[in-house]
Coordinates of C-alpha atoms and ligand atoms in Angstrom, one line a residue:
X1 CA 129.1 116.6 108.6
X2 CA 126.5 114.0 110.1
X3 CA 127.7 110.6 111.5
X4 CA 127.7 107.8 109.1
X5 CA 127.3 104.1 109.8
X6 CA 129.9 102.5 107.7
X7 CA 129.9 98.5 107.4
X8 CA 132.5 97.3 105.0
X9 CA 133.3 93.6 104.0
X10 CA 136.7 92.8 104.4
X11 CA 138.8 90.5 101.7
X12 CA 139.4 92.1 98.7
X13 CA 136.7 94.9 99.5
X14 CA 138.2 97.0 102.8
X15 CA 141.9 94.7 102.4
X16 CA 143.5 94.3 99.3
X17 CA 145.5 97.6 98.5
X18 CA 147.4 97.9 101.5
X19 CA 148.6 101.7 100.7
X20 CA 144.5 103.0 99.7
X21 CA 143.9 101.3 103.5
X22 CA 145.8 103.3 105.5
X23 CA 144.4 106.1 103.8
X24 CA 140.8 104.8 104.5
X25 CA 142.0 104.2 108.2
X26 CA 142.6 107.7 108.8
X27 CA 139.7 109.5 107.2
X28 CA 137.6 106.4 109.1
X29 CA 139.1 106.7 112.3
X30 CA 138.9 110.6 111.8
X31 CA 135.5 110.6 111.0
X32 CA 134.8 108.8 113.9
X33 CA 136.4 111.1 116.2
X34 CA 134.6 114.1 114.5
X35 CA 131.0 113.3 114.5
X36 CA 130.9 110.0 116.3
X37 CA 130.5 107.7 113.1
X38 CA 130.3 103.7 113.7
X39 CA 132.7 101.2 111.6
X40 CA 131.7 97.9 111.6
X41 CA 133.1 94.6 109.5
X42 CA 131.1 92.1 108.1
X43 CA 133.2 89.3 106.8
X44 CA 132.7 85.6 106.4
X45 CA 135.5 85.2 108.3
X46 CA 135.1 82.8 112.0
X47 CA 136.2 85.0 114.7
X48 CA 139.8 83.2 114.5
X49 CA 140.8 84.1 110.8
X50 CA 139.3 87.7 111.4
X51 CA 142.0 87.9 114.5
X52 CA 144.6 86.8 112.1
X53 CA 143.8 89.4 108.7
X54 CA 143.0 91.7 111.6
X55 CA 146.7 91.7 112.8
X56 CA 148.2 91.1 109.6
X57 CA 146.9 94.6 107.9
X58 CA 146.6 95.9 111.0
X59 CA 142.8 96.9 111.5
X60 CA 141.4 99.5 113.3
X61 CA 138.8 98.2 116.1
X62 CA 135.4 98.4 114.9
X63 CA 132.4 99.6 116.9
X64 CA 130.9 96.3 116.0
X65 CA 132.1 93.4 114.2
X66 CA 129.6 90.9 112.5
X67 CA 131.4 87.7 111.2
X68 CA 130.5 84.4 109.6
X69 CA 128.8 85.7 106.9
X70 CA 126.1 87.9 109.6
X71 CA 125.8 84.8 111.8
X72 CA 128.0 86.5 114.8
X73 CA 128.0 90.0 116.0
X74 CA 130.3 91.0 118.8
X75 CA 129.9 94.7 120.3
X76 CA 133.5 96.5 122.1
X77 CA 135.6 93.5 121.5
X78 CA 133.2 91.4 123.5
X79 CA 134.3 87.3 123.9
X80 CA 130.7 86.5 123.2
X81 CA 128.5 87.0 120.3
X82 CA 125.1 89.1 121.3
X83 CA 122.5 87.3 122.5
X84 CA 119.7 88.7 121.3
X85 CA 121.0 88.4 117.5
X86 CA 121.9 84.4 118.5
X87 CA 118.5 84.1 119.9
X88 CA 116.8 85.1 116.4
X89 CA 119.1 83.2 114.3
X90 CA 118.1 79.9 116.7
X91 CA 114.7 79.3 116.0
X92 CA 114.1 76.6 112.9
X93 CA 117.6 76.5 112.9
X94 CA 119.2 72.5 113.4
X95 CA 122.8 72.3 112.7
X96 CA 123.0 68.4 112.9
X97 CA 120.1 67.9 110.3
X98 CA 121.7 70.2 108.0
X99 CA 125.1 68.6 108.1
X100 CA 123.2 65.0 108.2
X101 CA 121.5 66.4 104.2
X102 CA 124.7 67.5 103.4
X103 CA 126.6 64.2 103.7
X104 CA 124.9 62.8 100.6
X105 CA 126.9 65.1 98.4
X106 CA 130.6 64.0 97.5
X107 CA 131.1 67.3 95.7
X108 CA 131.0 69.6 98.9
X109 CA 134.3 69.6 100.9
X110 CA 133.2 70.4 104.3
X111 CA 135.9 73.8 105.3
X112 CA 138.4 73.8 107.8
X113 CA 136.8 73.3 111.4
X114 CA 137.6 77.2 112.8
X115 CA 134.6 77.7 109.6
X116 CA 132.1 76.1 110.9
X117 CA 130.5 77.9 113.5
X118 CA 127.1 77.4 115.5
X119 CA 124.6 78.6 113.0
X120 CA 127.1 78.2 109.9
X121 CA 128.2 74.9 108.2
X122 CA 130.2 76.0 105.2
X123 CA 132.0 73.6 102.2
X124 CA 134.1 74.2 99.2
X125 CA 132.2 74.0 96.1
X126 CA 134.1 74.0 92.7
X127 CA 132.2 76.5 90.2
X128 CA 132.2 74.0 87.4
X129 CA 129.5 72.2 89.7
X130 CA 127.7 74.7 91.2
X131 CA 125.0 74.7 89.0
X132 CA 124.1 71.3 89.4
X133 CA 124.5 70.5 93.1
X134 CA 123.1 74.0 94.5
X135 CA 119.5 73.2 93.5
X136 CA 119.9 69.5 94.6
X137 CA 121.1 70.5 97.8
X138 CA 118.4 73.1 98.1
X139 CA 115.9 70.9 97.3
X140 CA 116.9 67.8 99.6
X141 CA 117.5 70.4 102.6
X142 CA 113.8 71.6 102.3
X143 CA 112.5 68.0 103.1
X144 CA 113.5 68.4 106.8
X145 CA 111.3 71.8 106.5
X146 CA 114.5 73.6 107.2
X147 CA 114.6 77.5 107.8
X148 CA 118.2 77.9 106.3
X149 CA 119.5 79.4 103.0
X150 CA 122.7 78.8 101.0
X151 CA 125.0 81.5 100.4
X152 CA 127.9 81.3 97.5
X153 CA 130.9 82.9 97.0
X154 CA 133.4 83.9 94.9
X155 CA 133.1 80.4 93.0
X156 CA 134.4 78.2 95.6
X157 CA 132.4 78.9 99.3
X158 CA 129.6 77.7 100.0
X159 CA 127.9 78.9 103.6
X160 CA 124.2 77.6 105.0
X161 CA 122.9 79.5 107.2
X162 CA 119.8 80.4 108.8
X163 CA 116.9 82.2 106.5
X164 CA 117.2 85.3 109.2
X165 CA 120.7 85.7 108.5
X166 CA 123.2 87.3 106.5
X167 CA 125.5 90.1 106.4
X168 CA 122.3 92.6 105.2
X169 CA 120.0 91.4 108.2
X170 CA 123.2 91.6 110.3
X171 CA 123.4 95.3 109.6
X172 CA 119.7 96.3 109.7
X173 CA 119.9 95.1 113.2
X174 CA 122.6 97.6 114.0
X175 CA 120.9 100.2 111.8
X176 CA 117.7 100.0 114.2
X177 CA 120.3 99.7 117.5
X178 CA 122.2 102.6 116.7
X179 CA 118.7 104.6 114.9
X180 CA 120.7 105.8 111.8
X181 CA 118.8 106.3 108.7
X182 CA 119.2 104.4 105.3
X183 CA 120.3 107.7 103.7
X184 CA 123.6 107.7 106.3
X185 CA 124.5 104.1 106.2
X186 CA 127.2 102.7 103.4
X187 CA 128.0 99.4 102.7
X188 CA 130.7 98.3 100.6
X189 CA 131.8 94.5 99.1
X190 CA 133.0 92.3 96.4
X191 CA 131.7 89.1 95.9
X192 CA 128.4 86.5 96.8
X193 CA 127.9 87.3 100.2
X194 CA 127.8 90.8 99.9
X195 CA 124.6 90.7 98.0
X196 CA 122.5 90.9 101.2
X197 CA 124.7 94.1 102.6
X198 CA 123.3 96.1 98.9
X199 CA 119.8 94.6 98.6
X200 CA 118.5 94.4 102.3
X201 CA 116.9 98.1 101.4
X202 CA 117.8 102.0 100.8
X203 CA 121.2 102.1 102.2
X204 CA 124.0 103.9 99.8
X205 CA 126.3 101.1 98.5
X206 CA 129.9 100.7 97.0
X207 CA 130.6 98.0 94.5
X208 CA 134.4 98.2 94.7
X209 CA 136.2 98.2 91.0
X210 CA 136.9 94.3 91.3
X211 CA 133.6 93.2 92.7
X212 CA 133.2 89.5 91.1
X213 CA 131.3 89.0 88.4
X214 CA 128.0 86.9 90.9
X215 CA 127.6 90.7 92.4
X216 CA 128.6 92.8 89.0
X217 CA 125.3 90.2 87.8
X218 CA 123.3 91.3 90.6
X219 CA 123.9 95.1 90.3
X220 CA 123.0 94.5 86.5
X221 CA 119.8 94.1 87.5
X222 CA 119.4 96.0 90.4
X223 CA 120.6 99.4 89.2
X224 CA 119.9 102.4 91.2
X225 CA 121.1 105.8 92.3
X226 CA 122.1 104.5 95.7
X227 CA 124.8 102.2 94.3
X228 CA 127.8 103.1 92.8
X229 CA 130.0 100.9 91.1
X230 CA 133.3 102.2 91.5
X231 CA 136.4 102.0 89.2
X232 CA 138.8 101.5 91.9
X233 CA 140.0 98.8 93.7
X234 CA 139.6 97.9 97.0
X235 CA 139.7 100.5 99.6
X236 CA 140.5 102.8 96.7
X237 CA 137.3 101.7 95.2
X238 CA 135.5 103.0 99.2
X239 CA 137.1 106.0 98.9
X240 CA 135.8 106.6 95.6
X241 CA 132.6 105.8 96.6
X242 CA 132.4 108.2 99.8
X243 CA 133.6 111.0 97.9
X244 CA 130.7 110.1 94.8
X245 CA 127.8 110.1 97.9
X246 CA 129.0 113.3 99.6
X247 CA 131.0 111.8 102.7
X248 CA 133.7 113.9 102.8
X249 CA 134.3 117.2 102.9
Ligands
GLC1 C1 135.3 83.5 104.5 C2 135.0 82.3 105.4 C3 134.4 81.1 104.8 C4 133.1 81.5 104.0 C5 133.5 82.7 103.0 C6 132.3 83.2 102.2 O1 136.2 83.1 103.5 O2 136.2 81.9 106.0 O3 134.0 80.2 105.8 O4 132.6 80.4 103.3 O5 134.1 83.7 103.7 O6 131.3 83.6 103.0
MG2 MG1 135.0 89.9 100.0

């Protein structure tokens, strides 16, 4: 067996069936042992509600943990996000002008404050809306020649962030770091901001069995033999997957 980079999004993709997830745990953490495989979590989660589901479902420590939807990527349980990732993410980037655009639109409820993080300013956006504000805001947030994207999820999140960034530029950065080839790296998720983890290029990809329906849209149309859409849930759905793509013995 060769080492595998695994990168997993965490609600309702890695947690969710608490029983499947200590079975994942151990065939992770053995894996790791074995053949020196990395884990790493990409959530949208700040650092301070990954701490929290971290203790709660008690995690194993990843190798490398990349929150706020790719924005953040800590290394060996590391205080501070790496610098060179920050340093990309920085330039075009202008937090204050972004918030200052997003101010003229009643409809988005900025998040709770531990949410908002240097290079992410994210709001609650009801679905029934969505259509209608997302290309308004778009369009007002390019007048300040912005490099930023939006990024939304599971009908209510909304995350802007800069262009450079998201969980699928996050991991190619690791992929190059760590030199693994597409053909050994998985990634797994559910919902909106997973997108970028299955179309940043080559790498084999898990669609658990209650991915939403903005990603079961995207995989309509991206179809290929280096996705799988599994039929179980959650870290059922993974294990699924890694036994489909040869993983495991
Ligand atoms: C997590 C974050 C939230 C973000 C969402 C989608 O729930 O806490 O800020 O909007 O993921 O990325
Ligand atoms: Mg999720």
């Amino acid at each position: 067996m060769k080492p595998f980079l695994f990168v997993t999004d965490l609600d309702n993709t890695l947690v969710g069936d608490d029983a499947q997830l200590v079975l994942l745990n151990q065939i992770l953490a053995q894996h790791r042992q074995n053949y020196g495989s990395k884990i790493v979590y990409a959530t949208g989660r700040s650092p301070v509600l990954y701490r929290e589901l971290k203790e709660e479902k008690n995690l194993i420590d990843p190798d490398a943990l990349v929150v706020s939807v790719g924005t953040e990527i800590y290394f060996d349980n590391s205080e501070s996000p790496d610098a060179s990732w920050s340093e990309v993410l920085s330039r075009g980037w202008n937090r204050d002008l972004v918030v200052k655009a997003a101010e003229k639109f009643p409809e988005l409820v900025p998040q709770p404050q531990t949410e908002q993080r240097p290079f992410k300013v994210s709001f609650f956006l009801k679905e029934e809306l969505s259509e209608k504000i997302l290309p308004q805001l778009d369009s007002e947030l390019q007048k300040y020649a912005l490099n930023i994207k939006l990024i939304y999820s599971s009908g209510i999140d909304l995350d802007i962030v800069p262009s450079d960034s998201d969980k699928g530029q996050a991991v190619q950065f690791l992929r190059q770091k760590w030199e693994f080839v597409s053909e050994q790296t998985i990634v797994c998720g559910d919902s909106g901001n997973d997108i970028s983890l299955f179309a940043a290029g080559k790498e084999r990809g898990i669609l658990v069995g209650n991915a939403r329906p903005e990603l079961l849209q995207w995989y309509s149309q991206n179809r290929t033999d280096y996705r799988y859409l599994a039929s179980s849930y959650c870290a059922g759905g993974i294990i699924e997957g890694l036994k489909h793509f040869g993983f495991l013995e």
